[in-house]
PDB file of C-alpha atoms and ligand atoms in Angstrom:
ATOM      1  CA  MET A   1      -5.500 -14.976   4.935  1.00  0.00           C
ATOM      2  CA  PHE A   2      -8.878 -13.925   4.119  1.00  0.00           C
ATOM      3  CA  ARG A   3     -10.426 -13.525   0.738  1.00  0.00           C
ATOM      4  CA  GLU A   4     -13.305 -11.799  -0.706  1.00  0.00           C
ATOM      5  CA  ARG A   5     -14.444 -11.031  -4.119  1.00  0.00           C
ATOM      6  CA  VAL A   6     -15.335  -7.060  -4.736  1.00  0.00           C
ATOM      7  CA  SER A   7     -16.349  -7.422  -8.374  1.00  0.00           C
ATOM      8  CA  GLU A   8     -16.795 -10.089 -11.125  1.00  0.00           C
ATOM      9  CA  ASP A   9     -13.519 -12.000 -11.304  1.00  0.00           C
ATOM     10  CA  ILE A  10     -11.606  -9.284  -9.058  1.00  0.00           C
ATOM     11  CA  TYR A  11     -10.360 -10.639  -5.443  1.00  0.00           C
ATOM     12  CA  VAL A  12      -9.035  -9.084  -2.214  1.00  0.00           C
ATOM     13  CA  PHE A  13      -7.027 -10.984   0.040  1.00  0.00           C
ATOM     14  CA  THR A  14      -6.079  -9.798   3.638  1.00  0.00           C
ATOM     15  CA  SER A  15      -3.322 -11.128   5.287  1.00  0.00           C
ATOM     16  CA  GLU A  16      -4.173 -12.515   9.086  1.00  0.00           C
ATOM     17  CA  MET A  17      -0.162 -12.738   9.945  1.00  0.00           C
ATOM     18  CA  TYR A  18       1.099  -9.079   9.138  1.00  0.00           C
ATOM     19  CA  ALA A  19      -1.220  -5.898   9.892  1.00  0.00           C
ATOM     20  CA  GLN A  20      -4.089  -6.861   7.583  1.00  0.00           C
ATOM     21  CA  ALA A  21      -1.875  -6.253   4.262  1.00  0.00           C
ATOM     22  CA  THR A  22      -4.181  -6.788   1.365  1.00  0.00           C
ATOM     23  CA  ALA A  23      -3.113  -8.274  -2.173  1.00  0.00           C
ATOM     24  CA  GLY A  24      -5.357  -8.425  -5.080  1.00  0.00           C
ATOM     25  CA  ALA A  25      -6.063 -10.509  -8.397  1.00  0.00           C
ATOM     26  CA  VAL A  26      -8.012 -10.375 -11.800  1.00  0.00           C
ATOM     27  CA  VAL A  27      -8.664 -13.296 -13.434  1.00  0.00           C
ATOM     28  CA  SER A  28      -9.504 -13.578 -17.255  1.00  0.00           C
ATOM     29  CA  ALA A  29      -9.566 -15.868 -20.127  1.00  0.00           C
ATOM     30  CA  GLU A  30      -6.167 -14.618 -20.828  1.00  0.00           C
ATOM     31  CA  GLY A  31      -4.417 -15.263 -17.438  1.00  0.00           C
ATOM     32  CA  ALA A  32      -4.446 -13.105 -14.125  1.00  0.00           C
ATOM     33  CA  VAL A  33      -3.129 -10.231 -12.679  1.00  0.00           C
ATOM     34  CA  VAL A  34      -1.893 -10.035  -9.172  1.00  0.00           C
ATOM     35  CA  ILE A  35      -1.610  -6.761  -7.429  1.00  0.00           C
ATOM     36  CA  ASP A  36       0.937  -6.956  -4.364  1.00  0.00           C
ATOM     37  CA  THR A  37       2.125 -10.153  -2.700  1.00  0.00           C
ATOM     38  CA  LEU A  38       2.079 -10.732   0.800  1.00  0.00           C
ATOM     39  CA  ALA A  39       5.013 -10.437   3.598  1.00  0.00           C
ATOM     40  CA  PHE A  40       5.157 -14.308   4.426  1.00  0.00           C
ATOM     41  CA  PRO A  41       5.289 -17.142   1.623  1.00  0.00           C
ATOM     42  CA  VAL A  42       2.434 -19.408   3.440  1.00  0.00           C
ATOM     43  CA  GLU A  43      -0.073 -16.611   2.428  1.00  0.00           C
ATOM     44  CA  THR A  44       1.379 -15.560  -1.053  1.00  0.00           C
ATOM     45  CA  GLN A  45       1.065 -19.485  -1.613  1.00  0.00           C
ATOM     46  CA  GLU A  46      -2.448 -19.357  -0.763  1.00  0.00           C
ATOM     47  CA  ILE A  47      -3.195 -16.919  -3.542  1.00  0.00           C
ATOM     48  CA  LYS A  48      -1.458 -18.851  -5.821  1.00  0.00           C
ATOM     49  CA  ASP A  49      -2.775 -22.111  -5.086  1.00  0.00           C
ATOM     50  CA  PHE A  50      -6.461 -20.182  -5.179  1.00  0.00           C
ATOM     51  CA  LEU A  51      -5.714 -18.704  -8.461  1.00  0.00           C
ATOM     52  CA  GLU A  52      -3.770 -21.766 -10.356  1.00  0.00           C
ATOM     53  CA  LYS A  53      -5.648 -24.848  -8.365  1.00  0.00           C
ATOM     54  CA  GLN A  54      -9.228 -23.490  -7.793  1.00  0.00           C
ATOM     55  CA  VAL A  55      -9.591 -21.059 -10.402  1.00  0.00           C
ATOM     56  CA  GLY A  56      -7.210 -22.772 -12.732  1.00  0.00           C
ATOM     57  CA  THR A  57      -5.625 -19.675 -14.284  1.00  0.00           C
ATOM     58  CA  THR A  58      -1.936 -18.612 -14.825  1.00  0.00           C
ATOM     59  CA  VAL A  59      -0.523 -15.573 -13.133  1.00  0.00           C
ATOM     60  CA  ARG A  60       0.882 -13.532 -16.138  1.00  0.00           C
ATOM     61  CA  TYR A  61       1.494 -10.176 -14.113  1.00  0.00           C
ATOM     62  CA  VAL A  62       2.565  -8.890 -10.703  1.00  0.00           C
ATOM     63  CA  ILE A  63       2.066  -5.397 -10.028  1.00  0.00           C
ATOM     64  CA  ASN A  64       3.871  -3.849  -6.981  1.00  0.00           C
ATOM     65  CA  THR A  65       2.245  -0.858  -5.688  1.00  0.00           C
ATOM     66  CA  HIS A  66       5.572   0.370  -3.632  1.00  0.00           C
ATOM     67  CA  TYR A  67       8.709  -1.376  -2.677  1.00  0.00           C
ATOM     68  CA  HIS A  68       8.030  -2.406   0.823  1.00  0.00           C
ATOM     69  CA  ALA A  69       8.476  -6.089   2.097  1.00  0.00           C
ATOM     70  CA  ASP A  70       5.065  -6.432   3.227  1.00  0.00           C
ATOM     71  CA  HIS A  71       3.755  -6.011  -0.707  1.00  0.00           C
ATOM     72  CA  THR A  72       6.743  -7.637  -2.696  1.00  0.00           C
ATOM     73  CA  ASN A  73       8.174 -10.257  -0.570  1.00  0.00           C
ATOM     74  CA  GLY A  74       5.752 -12.984  -2.641  1.00  0.00           C
ATOM     75  CA  ASN A  75       6.879 -11.748  -6.025  1.00  0.00           C
ATOM     76  CA  CYS A  76       9.465 -14.565  -6.463  1.00  0.00           C
ATOM     77  CA  PHE A  77       6.527 -17.457  -5.987  1.00  0.00           C
ATOM     78  CA  PHE A  78       5.068 -16.039  -9.124  1.00  0.00           C
ATOM     79  CA  THR A  79       7.722 -17.549 -11.446  1.00  0.00           C
ATOM     80  CA  HIS A  80       6.004 -17.286 -14.728  1.00  0.00           C
ATOM     81  CA  ALA A  81       4.982 -13.590 -14.246  1.00  0.00           C
ATOM     82  CA  GLN A  82       6.273 -10.458 -15.423  1.00  0.00           C
ATOM     83  CA  VAL A  83       6.531  -7.530 -12.358  1.00  0.00           C
ATOM     84  CA  ILE A  84       5.396  -4.355 -12.894  1.00  0.00           C
ATOM     85  CA  GLY A  85       6.184  -1.471 -10.592  1.00  0.00           C
ATOM     86  CA  HIS A  86       7.684   2.125 -10.633  1.00  0.00           C
ATOM     87  CA  LYS A  87      11.281   2.845 -11.808  1.00  0.00           C
ATOM     88  CA  LEU A  88      12.037   3.963  -8.396  1.00  0.00           C
ATOM     89  CA  CYS A  89      10.434   0.685  -7.094  1.00  0.00           C
ATOM     90  CA  ARG A  90      12.942  -1.026  -8.814  1.00  0.00           C
ATOM     91  CA  GLU A  91      15.921   1.126  -7.621  1.00  0.00           C
ATOM     92  CA  LEU A  92      14.833   0.711  -3.835  1.00  0.00           C
ATOM     93  CA  MET A  93      13.846  -2.991  -4.136  1.00  0.00           C
ATOM     94  CA  ASP A  94      17.457  -3.613  -5.383  1.00  0.00           C
ATOM     95  CA  THR A  95      18.857  -1.808  -2.438  1.00  0.00           C
ATOM     96  CA  VAL A  96      17.239  -1.223   0.774  1.00  0.00           C
ATOM     97  CA  GLY A  97      14.873  -4.065  -0.131  1.00  0.00           C
ATOM     98  CA  ARG A  98      17.765  -6.404  -0.284  1.00  0.00           C
ATOM     99  CA  SER A  99      19.474  -5.339   2.719  1.00  0.00           C
ATOM    100  CA  GLY A 100      16.081  -5.366   4.772  1.00  0.00           C
ATOM    101  CA  LEU A 101      15.349  -8.731   3.402  1.00  0.00           C
ATOM    102  CA  GLU A 102      18.650 -10.350   4.717  1.00  0.00           C
ATOM    103  CA  ARG A 103      18.150  -8.617   8.063  1.00  0.00           C
ATOM    104  CA  ALA A 104      14.103  -9.706   8.169  1.00  0.00           C
ATOM    105  CA  GLN A 105      15.566 -13.535   7.365  1.00  0.00           C
ATOM    106  CA  ALA A 106      17.939 -13.292   9.653  1.00  0.00           C
ATOM    107  CA  GLU A 107      15.279 -13.039  12.450  1.00  0.00           C
ATOM    108  CA  ALA A 108      12.353 -14.759  11.138  1.00  0.00           C
ATOM    109  CA  SER A 109      12.840 -18.262   9.749  1.00  0.00           C
ATOM    110  CA  ASP A 110       9.190 -18.295   7.937  1.00  0.00           C
ATOM    111  CA  LEU A 111      10.756 -15.906   5.465  1.00  0.00           C
ATOM    112  CA  ALA A 112      12.857 -18.765   4.125  1.00  0.00           C
ATOM    113  CA  GLY A 113      12.872 -19.103   0.401  1.00  0.00           C
ATOM    114  CA  VAL A 114      11.859 -15.443  -0.115  1.00  0.00           C
ATOM    115  CA  LYS A 115      14.147 -13.558  -2.830  1.00  0.00           C
ATOM    116  CA  VAL A 116      13.942 -10.238  -4.323  1.00  0.00           C
ATOM    117  CA  VAL A 117      12.540 -10.468  -7.633  1.00  0.00           C
ATOM    118  CA  LEU A 118      12.575  -6.942  -9.276  1.00  0.00           C
ATOM    119  CA  PRO A 119       9.964  -5.214 -11.554  1.00  0.00           C
ATOM    120  CA  THR A 120      10.891  -5.464 -15.282  1.00  0.00           C
ATOM    121  CA  ILE A 121       8.215  -3.465 -16.762  1.00  0.00           C
ATOM    122  CA  LEU A 122       8.353   0.002 -15.510  1.00  0.00           C
ATOM    123  CA  LEU A 123       6.581   3.105 -15.099  1.00  0.00           C
ATOM    124  CA  ASP A 124       7.977   6.770 -14.150  1.00  0.00           C
ATOM    125  CA  GLU A 125       5.628   9.820 -14.276  1.00  0.00           C
ATOM    126  CA  ALA A 126       3.002   9.075 -16.819  1.00  0.00           C
ATOM    127  CA  PRO A 127       0.770   6.212 -16.629  1.00  0.00           C
ATOM    128  CA  ILE A 128       0.751   2.452 -18.301  1.00  0.00           C
ATOM    129  CA  TYR A 129      -2.488   0.430 -19.035  1.00  0.00           C
ATOM    130  CA  LEU A 130      -2.540  -3.118 -19.123  1.00  0.00           C
ATOM    131  CA  HIS A 131      -5.610  -4.807 -21.394  1.00  0.00           C
ATOM    132  CA  LEU A 132      -6.456  -8.157 -20.096  1.00  0.00           C
ATOM    133  CA  GLY A 133      -9.606 -10.149 -21.416  1.00  0.00           C
ATOM    134  CA  LYS A 134     -12.455  -7.151 -20.726  1.00  0.00           C
ATOM    135  CA  LYS A 135     -10.735  -5.415 -18.307  1.00  0.00           C
ATOM    136  CA  THR A 136      -8.453  -2.277 -18.659  1.00  0.00           C
ATOM    137  CA  LEU A 137      -5.737  -1.690 -15.882  1.00  0.00           C
ATOM    138  CA  GLN A 138      -4.504   1.948 -15.439  1.00  0.00           C
ATOM    139  CA  ILE A 139      -1.355   1.942 -13.331  1.00  0.00           C
ATOM    140  CA  PHE A 140      -0.207   5.568 -12.189  1.00  0.00           C
ATOM    141  CA  PRO A 141       2.071   7.165  -9.666  1.00  0.00           C
ATOM    142  CA  THR A 142       0.392   7.973  -6.259  1.00  0.00           C
ATOM    143  CA  PRO A 143       3.315   9.347  -4.291  1.00  0.00           C
ATOM    144  CA  GLY A 144       3.185   9.986  -0.523  1.00  0.00           C
ATOM    145  CA  HIS A 145       3.352   6.846   1.455  1.00  0.00           C
ATOM    146  CA  THR A 146       6.624   6.610  -0.515  1.00  0.00           C
ATOM    147  CA  ALA A 147       8.151   8.116  -3.597  1.00  0.00           C
ATOM    148  CA  ASP A 148       7.687   4.909  -5.677  1.00  0.00           C
ATOM    149  CA  SER A 149       4.013   4.308  -4.712  1.00  0.00           C
ATOM    150  CA  VAL A 150       1.439   3.496  -7.531  1.00  0.00           C
ATOM    151  CA  SER A 151      -2.080   2.639  -7.553  1.00  0.00           C
ATOM    152  CA  VAL A 152      -4.227   0.467  -9.612  1.00  0.00           C
ATOM    153  CA  LEU A 153      -7.390   1.472 -11.298  1.00  0.00           C
ATOM    154  CA  PHE A 154      -9.782  -0.987 -12.962  1.00  0.00           C
ATOM    155  CA  LYS A 155     -11.314   1.344 -15.570  1.00  0.00           C
ATOM    156  CA  GLU A 156     -14.721  -0.545 -16.288  1.00  0.00           C
ATOM    157  CA  ASP A 157     -15.251  -1.756 -12.606  1.00  0.00           C
ATOM    158  CA  ARG A 158     -13.876   1.744 -11.069  1.00  0.00           C
ATOM    159  CA  ILE A 159     -12.177   0.012  -8.301  1.00  0.00           C
ATOM    160  CA  LEU A 160      -8.750   1.251  -7.194  1.00  0.00           C
ATOM    161  CA  PHE A 161      -5.957  -0.558  -5.491  1.00  0.00           C
ATOM    162  CA  ALA A 162      -4.650   2.335  -3.829  1.00  0.00           C
ATOM    163  CA  GLY A 163      -1.664   0.276  -2.023  1.00  0.00           C
ATOM    164  CA  ASP A 164      -0.540   2.387   1.069  1.00  0.00           C
ATOM    165  CA  MET A 165      -2.005   5.551   0.223  1.00  0.00           C
ATOM    166  CA  MET A 166      -4.960   4.493   1.703  1.00  0.00           C
ATOM    167  CA  MET A 167      -4.841   2.864   5.131  1.00  0.00           C
ATOM    168  CA  PRO A 168      -6.332   3.507   8.463  1.00  0.00           C
ATOM    169  CA  VAL A 169      -3.998   6.039   9.362  1.00  0.00           C
ATOM    170  CA  PRO A 170      -1.549   7.460   6.573  1.00  0.00           C
ATOM    171  CA  TYR A 171       1.775   6.614   7.116  1.00  0.00           C
ATOM    172  CA  ILE A 172       4.451   9.186   5.758  1.00  0.00           C
ATOM    173  CA  VAL A 173       7.635   8.096   7.279  1.00  0.00           C
ATOM    174  CA  ASP A 174       9.164   6.992   4.421  1.00  0.00           C
ATOM    175  CA  GLY A 175       7.750   9.236   1.868  1.00  0.00           C
ATOM    176  CA  ASP A 176       6.129  12.988   1.746  1.00  0.00           C
ATOM    177  CA  PRO A 177       3.134  14.484   3.545  1.00  0.00           C
ATOM    178  CA  ASP A 178       2.332  16.867   0.841  1.00  0.00           C
ATOM    179  CA  ASP A 179       2.529  14.541  -1.543  1.00  0.00           C
ATOM    180  CA  MET A 180       0.232  12.211  -0.149  1.00  0.00           C
ATOM    181  CA  VAL A 181      -2.310  14.910   0.616  1.00  0.00           C
ATOM    182  CA  ARG A 182      -2.269  15.723  -3.342  1.00  0.00           C
ATOM    183  CA  SER A 183      -2.631  11.848  -4.191  1.00  0.00           C
ATOM    184  CA  LEU A 184      -5.841  11.617  -1.673  1.00  0.00           C
ATOM    185  CA  GLN A 185      -7.178  14.604  -2.914  1.00  0.00           C
ATOM    186  CA  ALA A 186      -7.504  13.307  -6.619  1.00  0.00           C
ATOM    187  CA  LEU A 187      -9.511  10.087  -5.115  1.00  0.00           C
ATOM    188  CA  PRO A 188     -13.145  11.658  -4.707  1.00  0.00           C
ATOM    189  CA  SER A 189     -13.308  12.932  -8.243  1.00  0.00           C
ATOM    190  CA  MET A 190     -12.735   9.505  -9.806  1.00  0.00           C
ATOM    191  CA  GLY A 191     -15.803   8.032  -9.463  1.00  0.00           C
ATOM    192  CA  LEU A 192     -14.817   4.818  -7.459  1.00  0.00           C
ATOM    193  CA  GLU A 193     -17.107   1.731  -6.494  1.00  0.00           C
ATOM    194  CA  ASN A 194     -14.501   0.609  -3.967  1.00  0.00           C
ATOM    195  CA  VAL A 195     -10.893   1.586  -2.899  1.00  0.00           C
ATOM    196  CA  VAL A 196      -8.737  -1.474  -1.693  1.00  0.00           C
ATOM    197  CA  GLN A 197      -6.739   0.038   0.911  1.00  0.00           C
ATOM    198  CA  GLY A 198      -3.133  -1.428   1.286  1.00  0.00           C
ATOM    199  CA  HIS A 199      -4.104  -2.572   4.628  1.00  0.00           C
ATOM    200  CA  GLY A 200      -7.397  -3.034   6.435  1.00  0.00           C
ATOM    201  CA  GLU A 201     -10.874  -3.190   4.984  1.00  0.00           C
ATOM    202  CA  VAL A 202     -12.034  -2.493   1.574  1.00  0.00           C
ATOM    203  CA  ILE A 203     -13.850   1.142   1.357  1.00  0.00           C
ATOM    204  CA  LEU A 204     -17.108   1.125  -0.161  1.00  0.00           C
ATOM    205  CA  ARG A 205     -18.271   3.838  -2.421  1.00  0.00           C
ATOM    206  CA  GLY A 206     -20.122   5.969   0.122  1.00  0.00           C
ATOM    207  CA  GLU A 207     -17.475   5.929   2.294  1.00  0.00           C
ATOM    208  CA  ILE A 208     -14.610   7.046  -0.047  1.00  0.00           C
ATOM    209  CA  ASP A 209     -15.092  10.933   0.473  1.00  0.00           C
ATOM    210  CA  GLU A 210     -15.139  10.908   4.191  1.00  0.00           C
ATOM    211  CA  ALA A 211     -12.056   8.363   4.121  1.00  0.00           C
ATOM    212  CA  VAL A 212     -10.010  10.768   2.144  1.00  0.00           C
ATOM    213  CA  LYS A 213     -11.332  13.842   4.089  1.00  0.00           C
ATOM    214  CA  SER A 214     -10.347  12.048   7.656  1.00  0.00           C
ATOM    215  CA  ALA A 215      -6.801  11.410   6.251  1.00  0.00           C
ATOM    216  CA  VAL A 216      -6.268  14.790   4.834  1.00  0.00           C
ATOM    217  CA  LYS A 217      -7.247  16.188   8.268  1.00  0.00           C
ATOM    218  CA  TYR A 218      -5.239  13.530  10.376  1.00  0.00           C
ATOM    219  CA  LEU A 219      -2.211  14.992   8.523  1.00  0.00           C
ATOM    220  CA  ASP A 220      -2.892  18.407   8.898  1.00  0.00           C
ATOM    221  CA  ILE A 221      -3.849  18.156  12.697  1.00  0.00           C
ATOM    222  CA  ALA A 222      -0.535  16.219  13.033  1.00  0.00           C
ATOM    223  CA  ARG A 223       1.524  18.670  11.400  1.00  0.00           C
ATOM    224  CA  ARG A 224      -0.043  21.341  13.150  1.00  0.00           C
ATOM    225  CA  LYS A 225       0.814  20.058  16.505  1.00  0.00           C
ATOM    226  CA  VAL A 226       4.192  19.021  15.848  1.00  0.00           C
ATOM    227  CA  ASP A 227       4.979  22.791  14.527  1.00  0.00           C
ATOM    228  CA  GLN A 228       3.554  24.109  17.817  1.00  0.00           C
ATOM    229  CA  ALA A 229       5.919  21.581  19.918  1.00  0.00           C
ATOM    230  CA  VAL A 230       8.750  22.675  17.702  1.00  0.00           C
ATOM    231  CA  LYS A 231       8.094  26.735  17.997  1.00  0.00           C
ATOM    232  CA  ARG A 232       7.457  26.008  21.687  1.00  0.00           C
ATOM    233  CA  ARG A 233      10.827  24.180  21.756  1.00  0.00           C
ATOM    234  CA  LYS A 234       9.687  20.881  23.466  1.00  0.00           C
ATOM    235  CA  PRO A 235      11.840  18.257  23.018  1.00  0.00           C
ATOM    236  CA  ARG A 236      11.434  15.219  20.461  1.00  0.00           C
ATOM    237  CA  GLU A 237      10.113  12.721  22.888  1.00  0.00           C
ATOM    238  CA  SER A 238       7.626  15.015  23.984  1.00  0.00           C
ATOM    239  CA  LEU A 239       5.711  14.194  20.834  1.00  0.00           C
ATOM    240  CA  ARG A 240       4.639  10.601  22.079  1.00  0.00           C
ATOM    241  CA  GLU A 241       2.160  12.278  24.438  1.00  0.00           C
ATOM    242  CA  ILE A 242       0.136  13.512  21.385  1.00  0.00           C
ATOM    243  CA  SER A 243      -2.384  10.500  21.030  1.00  0.00           C
ATOM    244  CA  ILE A 244      -3.969   9.591  17.687  1.00  0.00           C
ATOM    245  CA  GLU A 245      -7.318  10.334  18.901  1.00  0.00           C
ATOM    246  CA  ALA A 246      -6.100  13.989  19.396  1.00  0.00           C
ATOM    247  CA  CYS A 247      -5.482  13.959  15.583  1.00  0.00           C
ATOM    248  CA  GLY A 248      -8.878  12.908  14.986  1.00  0.00           C
ATOM    249  CA  LYS A 249      -8.397   8.932  14.491  1.00  0.00           C
ATOM    250  CA  PRO A 250      -9.198   6.064  16.583  1.00  0.00           C
ATOM    251  CA  ARG A 251      -6.605   3.644  17.913  1.00  0.00           C
ATOM    252  CA  ILE A 252      -8.276   0.559  17.307  1.00  0.00           C
ATOM    253  CA  ALA A 253      -7.481  -0.117  13.601  1.00  0.00           C
ATOM    254  CA  LEU A 254      -5.380  -2.629  12.365  1.00  0.00           C
ATOM    255  CA  SER A 255      -5.456  -4.171  15.797  1.00  0.00           C
ATOM    256  CA  GLY A 256      -3.972  -0.887  17.317  1.00  0.00           C
ATOM    257  CA  VAL A 257      -0.896  -1.032  15.063  1.00  0.00           C
ATOM    258  CA  VAL A 258      -2.068   2.333  14.085  1.00  0.00           C
ATOM    259  CA  THR A 259      -1.029   3.989  17.317  1.00  0.00           C
ATOM    260  CA  LYS A 260       2.602   3.115  16.458  1.00  0.00           C
ATOM    261  CA  LEU A 261       2.309   4.147  12.834  1.00  0.00           C
ATOM    262  CA  HIS A 262       0.966   7.438  14.283  1.00  0.00           C
ATOM    263  CA  THR A 263       3.928   8.048  16.752  1.00  0.00           C
ATOM    264  CA  ALA A 264       6.568   7.371  13.860  1.00  0.00           C
ATOM    265  CA  ASN A 265       4.677   9.851  11.854  1.00  0.00           C
ATOM    266  CA  LEU A 266       5.006  12.432  14.514  1.00  0.00           C
ATOM    267  CA  LEU A 267       8.509  12.065  15.199  1.00  0.00           C
ATOM    268  CA  SER A 268       9.309  11.986  11.210  1.00  0.00           C
ATOM    269  CA  LEU A 269       7.359  15.599  10.964  1.00  0.00           C
ATOM    270  CA  TYR A 270       9.021  16.861  13.864  1.00  0.00           C
ATOM    271  CA  ASP A 271      12.900  15.784  12.031  1.00  0.00           C
ATOM    272  CA  ARG A 272      11.829  17.174   8.964  1.00  0.00           C
ATOM    273  CA  MET A 273      10.683  20.517  10.580  1.00  0.00           C
ATOM    274  CA  THR A 274      14.046  20.679  12.599  1.00  0.00           C
ATOM    275  CA  LYS A 275      16.525  19.672  10.305  1.00  0.00           C
TER     276      LYS A 275
HETATM  277 ZN1  LIG B   1       2.183  -1.677   3.878  1.00  0.00          ZN
END
């Protein structure tokens, strides 16, 4: 796991085991808040050790940006924390989250000890606020990657933890492309210093507009290409020939995982258009 400080008392942790997934933390005199936990227990344990042993604080809250296992598997290790998430996040973790974890644990021994811990402080359409020391955290819905996606804004620092709304390639298989575009387009006017992506490197102030534009453009091109294929009655499998570069994104990000995400995007867009 890789750790960096993005602002006074705000940290970002990046997984070296799973698709550069990120987690975050803010430390105050009143305790700490963790934003997302990592897929594998060893890495979440490293975050916990850093905060509790090195910094010497207690984690009071864990915020889940959405229900996917690579962001929630570590909830169970923060035994004294209350978990915050979207109402739908709780429902999805309680159903598909539980069955997914069972399947994953049957395959991977390094997930031993992971238990589903559901959010108990919930938001729906309206934002909720958390005050901790001198920091104000605004937690608000940003659907698109999934229906339960939320982002966390540090109001004073202007740092946004965007969850998987922001990734090197937008991933909408479990979500909705129109919602995604709406969520993304709200970012440029927010006056942000940094955007912490759900996967990949932190986006700096001068790069945010371009990152949003590029994500929206990718979705637009991908949709047009799939639409064309559907109109020409091309078989579903032919979509695999549409490269990620042809949709305006490089194939190198997240150690190449983006090409798999891209193909899955195309196939899911096809299924949406043909059902
Ligand atoms: Zn993710």
